[in-house]
Coordinates of C-alpha atoms in Angstrom, one line a residue:
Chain A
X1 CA -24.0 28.9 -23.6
X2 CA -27.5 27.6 -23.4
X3 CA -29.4 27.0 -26.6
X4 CA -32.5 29.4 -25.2
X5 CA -34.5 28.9 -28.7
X6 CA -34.4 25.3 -28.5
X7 CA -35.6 25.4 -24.6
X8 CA -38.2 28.3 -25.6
X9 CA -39.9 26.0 -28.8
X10 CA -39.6 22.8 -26.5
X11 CA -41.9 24.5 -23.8
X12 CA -44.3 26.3 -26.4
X13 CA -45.2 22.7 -27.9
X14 CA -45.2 21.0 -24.5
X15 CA -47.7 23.4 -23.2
X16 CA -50.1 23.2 -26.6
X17 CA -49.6 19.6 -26.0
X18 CA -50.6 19.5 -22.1
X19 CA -53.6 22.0 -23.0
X20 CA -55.0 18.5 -24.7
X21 CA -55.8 17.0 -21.4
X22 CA -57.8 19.7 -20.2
X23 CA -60.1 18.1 -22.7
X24 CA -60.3 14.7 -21.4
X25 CA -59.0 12.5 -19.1
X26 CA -58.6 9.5 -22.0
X27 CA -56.5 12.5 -24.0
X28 CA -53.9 12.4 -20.9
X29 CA -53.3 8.8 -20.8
X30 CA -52.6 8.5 -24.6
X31 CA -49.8 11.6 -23.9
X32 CA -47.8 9.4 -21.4
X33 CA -48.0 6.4 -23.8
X34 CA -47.0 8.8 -26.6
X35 CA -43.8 10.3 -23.9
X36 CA -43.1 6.7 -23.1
X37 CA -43.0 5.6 -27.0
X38 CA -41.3 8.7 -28.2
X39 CA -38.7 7.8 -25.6
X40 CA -38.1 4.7 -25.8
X41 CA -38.3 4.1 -29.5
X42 CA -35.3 7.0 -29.9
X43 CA -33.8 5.5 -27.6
X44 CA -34.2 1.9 -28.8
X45 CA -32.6 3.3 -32.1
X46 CA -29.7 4.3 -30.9
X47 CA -29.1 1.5 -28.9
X48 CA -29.8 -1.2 -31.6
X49 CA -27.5 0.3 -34.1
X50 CA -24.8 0.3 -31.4
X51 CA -25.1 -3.0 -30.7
X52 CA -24.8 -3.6 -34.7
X53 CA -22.0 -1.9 -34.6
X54 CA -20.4 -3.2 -31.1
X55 CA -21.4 -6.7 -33.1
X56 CA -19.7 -6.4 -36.3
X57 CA -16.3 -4.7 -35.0
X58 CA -16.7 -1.6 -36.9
X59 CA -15.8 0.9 -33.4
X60 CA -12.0 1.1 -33.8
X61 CA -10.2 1.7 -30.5
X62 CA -7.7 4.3 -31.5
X63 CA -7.1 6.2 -34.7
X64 CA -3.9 8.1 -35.4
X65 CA -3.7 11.5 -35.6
X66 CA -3.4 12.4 -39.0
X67 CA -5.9 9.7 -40.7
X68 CA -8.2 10.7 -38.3
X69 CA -8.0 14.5 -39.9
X70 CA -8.7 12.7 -43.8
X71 CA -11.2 10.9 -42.1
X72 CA -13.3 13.8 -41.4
X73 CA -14.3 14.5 -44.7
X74 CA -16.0 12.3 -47.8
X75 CA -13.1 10.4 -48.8
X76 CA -12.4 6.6 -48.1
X77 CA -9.3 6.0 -46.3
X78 CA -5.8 4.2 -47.3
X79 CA -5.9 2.0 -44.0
X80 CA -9.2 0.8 -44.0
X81 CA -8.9 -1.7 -46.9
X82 CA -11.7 -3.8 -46.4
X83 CA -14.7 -2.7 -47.9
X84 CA -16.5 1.0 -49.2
X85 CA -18.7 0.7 -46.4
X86 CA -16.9 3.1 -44.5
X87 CA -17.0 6.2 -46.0
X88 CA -16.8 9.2 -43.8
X89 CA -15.9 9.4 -40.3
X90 CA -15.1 6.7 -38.3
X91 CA -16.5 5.5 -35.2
X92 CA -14.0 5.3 -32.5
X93 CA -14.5 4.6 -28.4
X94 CA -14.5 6.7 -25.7
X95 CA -12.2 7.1 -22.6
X96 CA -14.6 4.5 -21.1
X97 CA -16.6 1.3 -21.9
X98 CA -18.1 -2.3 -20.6
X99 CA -15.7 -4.1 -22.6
X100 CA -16.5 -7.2 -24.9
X101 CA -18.5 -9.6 -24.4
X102 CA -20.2 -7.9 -21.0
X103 CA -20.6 -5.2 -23.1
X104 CA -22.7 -7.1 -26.1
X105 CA -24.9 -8.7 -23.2
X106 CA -25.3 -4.8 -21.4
X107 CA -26.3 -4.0 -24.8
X108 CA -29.2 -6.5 -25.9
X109 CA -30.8 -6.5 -22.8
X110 CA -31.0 -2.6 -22.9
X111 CA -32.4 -3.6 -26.6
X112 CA -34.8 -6.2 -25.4
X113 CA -36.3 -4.2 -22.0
X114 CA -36.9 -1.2 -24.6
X115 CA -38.7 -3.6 -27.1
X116 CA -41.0 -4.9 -24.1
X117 CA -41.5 -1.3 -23.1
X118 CA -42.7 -0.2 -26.5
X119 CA -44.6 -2.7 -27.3
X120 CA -46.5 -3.2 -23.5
X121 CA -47.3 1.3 -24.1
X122 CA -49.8 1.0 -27.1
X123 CA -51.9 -1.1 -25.6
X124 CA -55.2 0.3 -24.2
X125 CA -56.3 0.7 -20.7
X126 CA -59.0 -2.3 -20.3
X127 CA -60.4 -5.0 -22.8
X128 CA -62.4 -4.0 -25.8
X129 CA -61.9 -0.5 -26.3
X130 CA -64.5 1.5 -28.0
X131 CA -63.5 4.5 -29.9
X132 CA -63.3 7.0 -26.8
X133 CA -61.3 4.3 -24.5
X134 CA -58.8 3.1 -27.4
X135 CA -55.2 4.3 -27.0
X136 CA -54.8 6.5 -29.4
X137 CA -50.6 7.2 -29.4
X138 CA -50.2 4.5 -32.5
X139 CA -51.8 7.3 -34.6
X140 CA -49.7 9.7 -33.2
X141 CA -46.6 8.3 -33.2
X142 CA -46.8 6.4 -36.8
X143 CA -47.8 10.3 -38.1
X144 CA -44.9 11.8 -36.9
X145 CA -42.2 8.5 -38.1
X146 CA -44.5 9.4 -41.7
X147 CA -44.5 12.7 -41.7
X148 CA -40.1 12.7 -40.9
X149 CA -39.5 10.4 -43.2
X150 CA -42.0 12.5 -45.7
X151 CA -39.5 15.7 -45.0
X152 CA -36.0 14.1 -45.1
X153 CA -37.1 12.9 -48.4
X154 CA -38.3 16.5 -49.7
X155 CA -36.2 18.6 -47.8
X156 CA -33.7 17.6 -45.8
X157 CA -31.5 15.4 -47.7
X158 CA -30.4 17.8 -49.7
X159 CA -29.4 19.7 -46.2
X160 CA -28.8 16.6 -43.7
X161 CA -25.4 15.3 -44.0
X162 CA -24.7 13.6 -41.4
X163 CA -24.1 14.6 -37.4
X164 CA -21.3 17.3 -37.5
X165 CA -18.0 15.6 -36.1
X166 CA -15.3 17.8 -34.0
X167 CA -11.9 17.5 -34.8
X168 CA -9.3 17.8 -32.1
X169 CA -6.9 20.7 -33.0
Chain B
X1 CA -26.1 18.8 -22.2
X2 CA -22.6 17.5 -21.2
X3 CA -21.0 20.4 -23.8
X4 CA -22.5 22.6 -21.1
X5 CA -20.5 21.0 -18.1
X6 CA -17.0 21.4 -17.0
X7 CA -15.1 17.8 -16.5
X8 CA -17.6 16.2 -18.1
X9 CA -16.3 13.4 -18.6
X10 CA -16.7 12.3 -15.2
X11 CA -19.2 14.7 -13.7
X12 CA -21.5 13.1 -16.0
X13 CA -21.6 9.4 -15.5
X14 CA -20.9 9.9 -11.5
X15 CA -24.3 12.5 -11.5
X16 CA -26.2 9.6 -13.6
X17 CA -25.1 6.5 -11.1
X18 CA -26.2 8.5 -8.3
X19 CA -29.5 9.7 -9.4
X20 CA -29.8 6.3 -10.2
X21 CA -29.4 4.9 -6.9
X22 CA -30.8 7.6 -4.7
X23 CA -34.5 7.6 -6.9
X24 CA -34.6 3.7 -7.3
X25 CA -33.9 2.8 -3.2
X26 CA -36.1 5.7 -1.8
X27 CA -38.6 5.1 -4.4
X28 CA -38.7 1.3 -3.6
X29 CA -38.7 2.3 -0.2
X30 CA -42.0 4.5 -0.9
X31 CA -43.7 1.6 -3.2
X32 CA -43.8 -0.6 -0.5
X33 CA -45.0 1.8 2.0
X34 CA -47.8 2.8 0.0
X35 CA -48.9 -0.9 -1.0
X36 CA -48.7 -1.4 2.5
X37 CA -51.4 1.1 3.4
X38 CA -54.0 0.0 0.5
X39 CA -57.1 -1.0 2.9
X40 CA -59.9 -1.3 0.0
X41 CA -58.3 -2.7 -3.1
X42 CA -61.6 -2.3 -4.9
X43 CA -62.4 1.1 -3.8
X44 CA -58.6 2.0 -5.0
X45 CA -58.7 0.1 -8.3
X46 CA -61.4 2.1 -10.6
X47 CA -60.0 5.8 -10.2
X48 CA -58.2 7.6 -12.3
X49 CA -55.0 8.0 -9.5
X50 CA -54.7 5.4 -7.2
X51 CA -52.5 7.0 -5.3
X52 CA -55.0 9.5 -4.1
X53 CA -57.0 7.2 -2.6
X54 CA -54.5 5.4 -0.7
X55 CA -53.8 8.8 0.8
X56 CA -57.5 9.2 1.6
X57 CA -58.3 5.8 3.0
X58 CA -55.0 5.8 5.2
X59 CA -55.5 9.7 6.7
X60 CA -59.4 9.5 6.6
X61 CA -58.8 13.4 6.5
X62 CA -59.1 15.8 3.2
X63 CA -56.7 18.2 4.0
X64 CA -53.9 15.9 5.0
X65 CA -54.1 13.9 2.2
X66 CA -54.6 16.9 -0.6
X67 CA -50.8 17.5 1.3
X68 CA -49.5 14.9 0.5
X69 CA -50.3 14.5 -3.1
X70 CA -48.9 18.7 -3.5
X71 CA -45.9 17.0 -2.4
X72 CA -45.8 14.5 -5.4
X73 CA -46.9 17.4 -7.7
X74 CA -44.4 19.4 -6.6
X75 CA -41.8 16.3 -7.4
X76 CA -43.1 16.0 -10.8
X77 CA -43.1 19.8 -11.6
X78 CA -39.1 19.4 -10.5
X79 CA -38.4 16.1 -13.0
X80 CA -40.4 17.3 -15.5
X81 CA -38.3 20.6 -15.3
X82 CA -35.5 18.3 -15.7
X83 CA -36.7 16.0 -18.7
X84 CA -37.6 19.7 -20.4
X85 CA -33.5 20.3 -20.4
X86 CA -33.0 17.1 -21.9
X87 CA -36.0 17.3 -24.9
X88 CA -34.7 21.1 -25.5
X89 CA -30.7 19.8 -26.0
X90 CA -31.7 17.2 -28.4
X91 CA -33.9 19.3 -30.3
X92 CA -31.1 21.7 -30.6
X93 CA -28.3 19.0 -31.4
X94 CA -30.4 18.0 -34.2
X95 CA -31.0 21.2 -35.5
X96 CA -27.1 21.6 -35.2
X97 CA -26.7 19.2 -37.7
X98 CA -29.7 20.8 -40.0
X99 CA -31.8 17.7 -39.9
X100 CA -35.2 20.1 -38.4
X101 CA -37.3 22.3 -40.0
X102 CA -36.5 26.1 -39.0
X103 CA -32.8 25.0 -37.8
X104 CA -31.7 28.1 -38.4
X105 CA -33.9 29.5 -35.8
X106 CA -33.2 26.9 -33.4
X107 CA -29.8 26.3 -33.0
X108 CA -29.1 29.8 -32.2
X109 CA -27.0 29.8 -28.5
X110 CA -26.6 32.7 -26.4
X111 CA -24.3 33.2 -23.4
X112 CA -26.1 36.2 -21.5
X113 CA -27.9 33.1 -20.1
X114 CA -25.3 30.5 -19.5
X115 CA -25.1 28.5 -16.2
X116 CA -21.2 27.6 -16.2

């Protein structure tokens, strides 16, 4: 079951995109900073916010059966009597992880190679950049962090809930 | 892209570790082979590709060195085949959970061209 809409839009914007550096060779080196930003930043989200929550204790290591089933939708939970921060599904491990505290270090240097990384891509290719030598994937990247956040504020909140969770029946 | 494998739970992390392994010892392998050859620094540090010109200054020969780099094109057409998969399955897992514009459109799945 492949998701062929998702892999035909994906190639339709990567080719509009790659037809850019027909144009000019500066054009091509701000698209691989803009693939290594893009990247990295998603992935530095995920990552961070993992570690927050590796941090803070909030990833339970087993839930039982039926609490798990009144997790799954809005309502906050009998066992979980500390506070209403927790509303919704809860985060629970896998079959596998790096466990404790080799698992917190794993984590924030994951966190700290992706914050080098992203910071070491916007920079341009020599000293004092003139318009046509400057690295242009700040712009493109801060327009498209704007222009999400613009939508999920119009639009999507109202359809956005959350990722959909599977239940185990 | 795992909800598309069978045993995924393993296959998954086992293909990861040993992609990992195989591209960062043979490509470490090449690195230093390649810095090895550099004869002219300077003539190799203004272009565009470096690589290129490490080819040319160690074959002194056009068409042996326009091989070699159609080999390293042909590696990037095959990983960029790959990271293509990867872009396309997070697009549609966000559009699963309605979060894109035109998620209806997008999150459609059909099985007439399914791999497992």
């Amino acid at each position: 079951m492949t998701p062929v809409n998702a892999v035909l839009v994906t190639s339709a914007i990567t080719v509009l995109i790659g037809l850019i550096s027909i144009g000019s060779p500066t054009a091509f080196n701000d698209l691989l900073s803009l693939t290594i930003n893009g990247l990295y930043s998603s992935y530095f989200l995920v990552c961070a916010l993992l570690l927050w929550r590796r941090c803070t204790g909030r990833i339970h290591t087993n839930i039982p059966f039926t609490e798990s089933i009144s997790n799954n939708g809005n309502t906050s939970r009998g066992f979980q009597s500390c506070s209403n921060l927790d509303t919704g599904p809860q985060l629970v491990w896998g079959p596998w992880r790096v466990p404790g505290v080799l698992g917190i270090i794993c984590n924030s240097f994951a966190c700290v190679f992706m914050v080098i990384i992203i910071f070491f891509s916007f920079w341009p290719q020599g000293l004092d950049p003139t318009p046509a030598t400057m690295n242009w994937s700040c712009l493109v990247t801060g327009a498209v962090a704007m222009l999400s956040a613009t939508y999920y504020l119009i639009q999507a909140h109202k359809s956005y809930t959350g990722p959909v969770v599977d239940i185990d029946i | 892209m795992s909800e598309e494998i069978n045993h995924a739970s393993t296959v998954v992390p086992r293909s990861i570790l040993t992609s990992v392994l195989v591209n960062g010892v043979l490509g470490f392998a090449m690195l230093l082979a390649e810095l090895f050859c550099i004869g002219d620094t300077s003539a190799v540090l203004g272009q565009q590709f470096p690589f290129m010109s490490i080819f040319l200054q160690a074959t002194e020969n056009l068409p042996s060195a326009a091989i070699m780099v159609s080999v390293i094109i042909l590696l990037s057409l095959c990983s960029t085949i790959g990271l293509l998969a990867a872009a396309s399955r997070m697009l549609w897992a966000f559009s699963r959970d309605r979060g894109v514009p035109g998620w209806r459109f997008v999150s459609k799945v059909s099985s007439t061209f399914s791999c497992a």
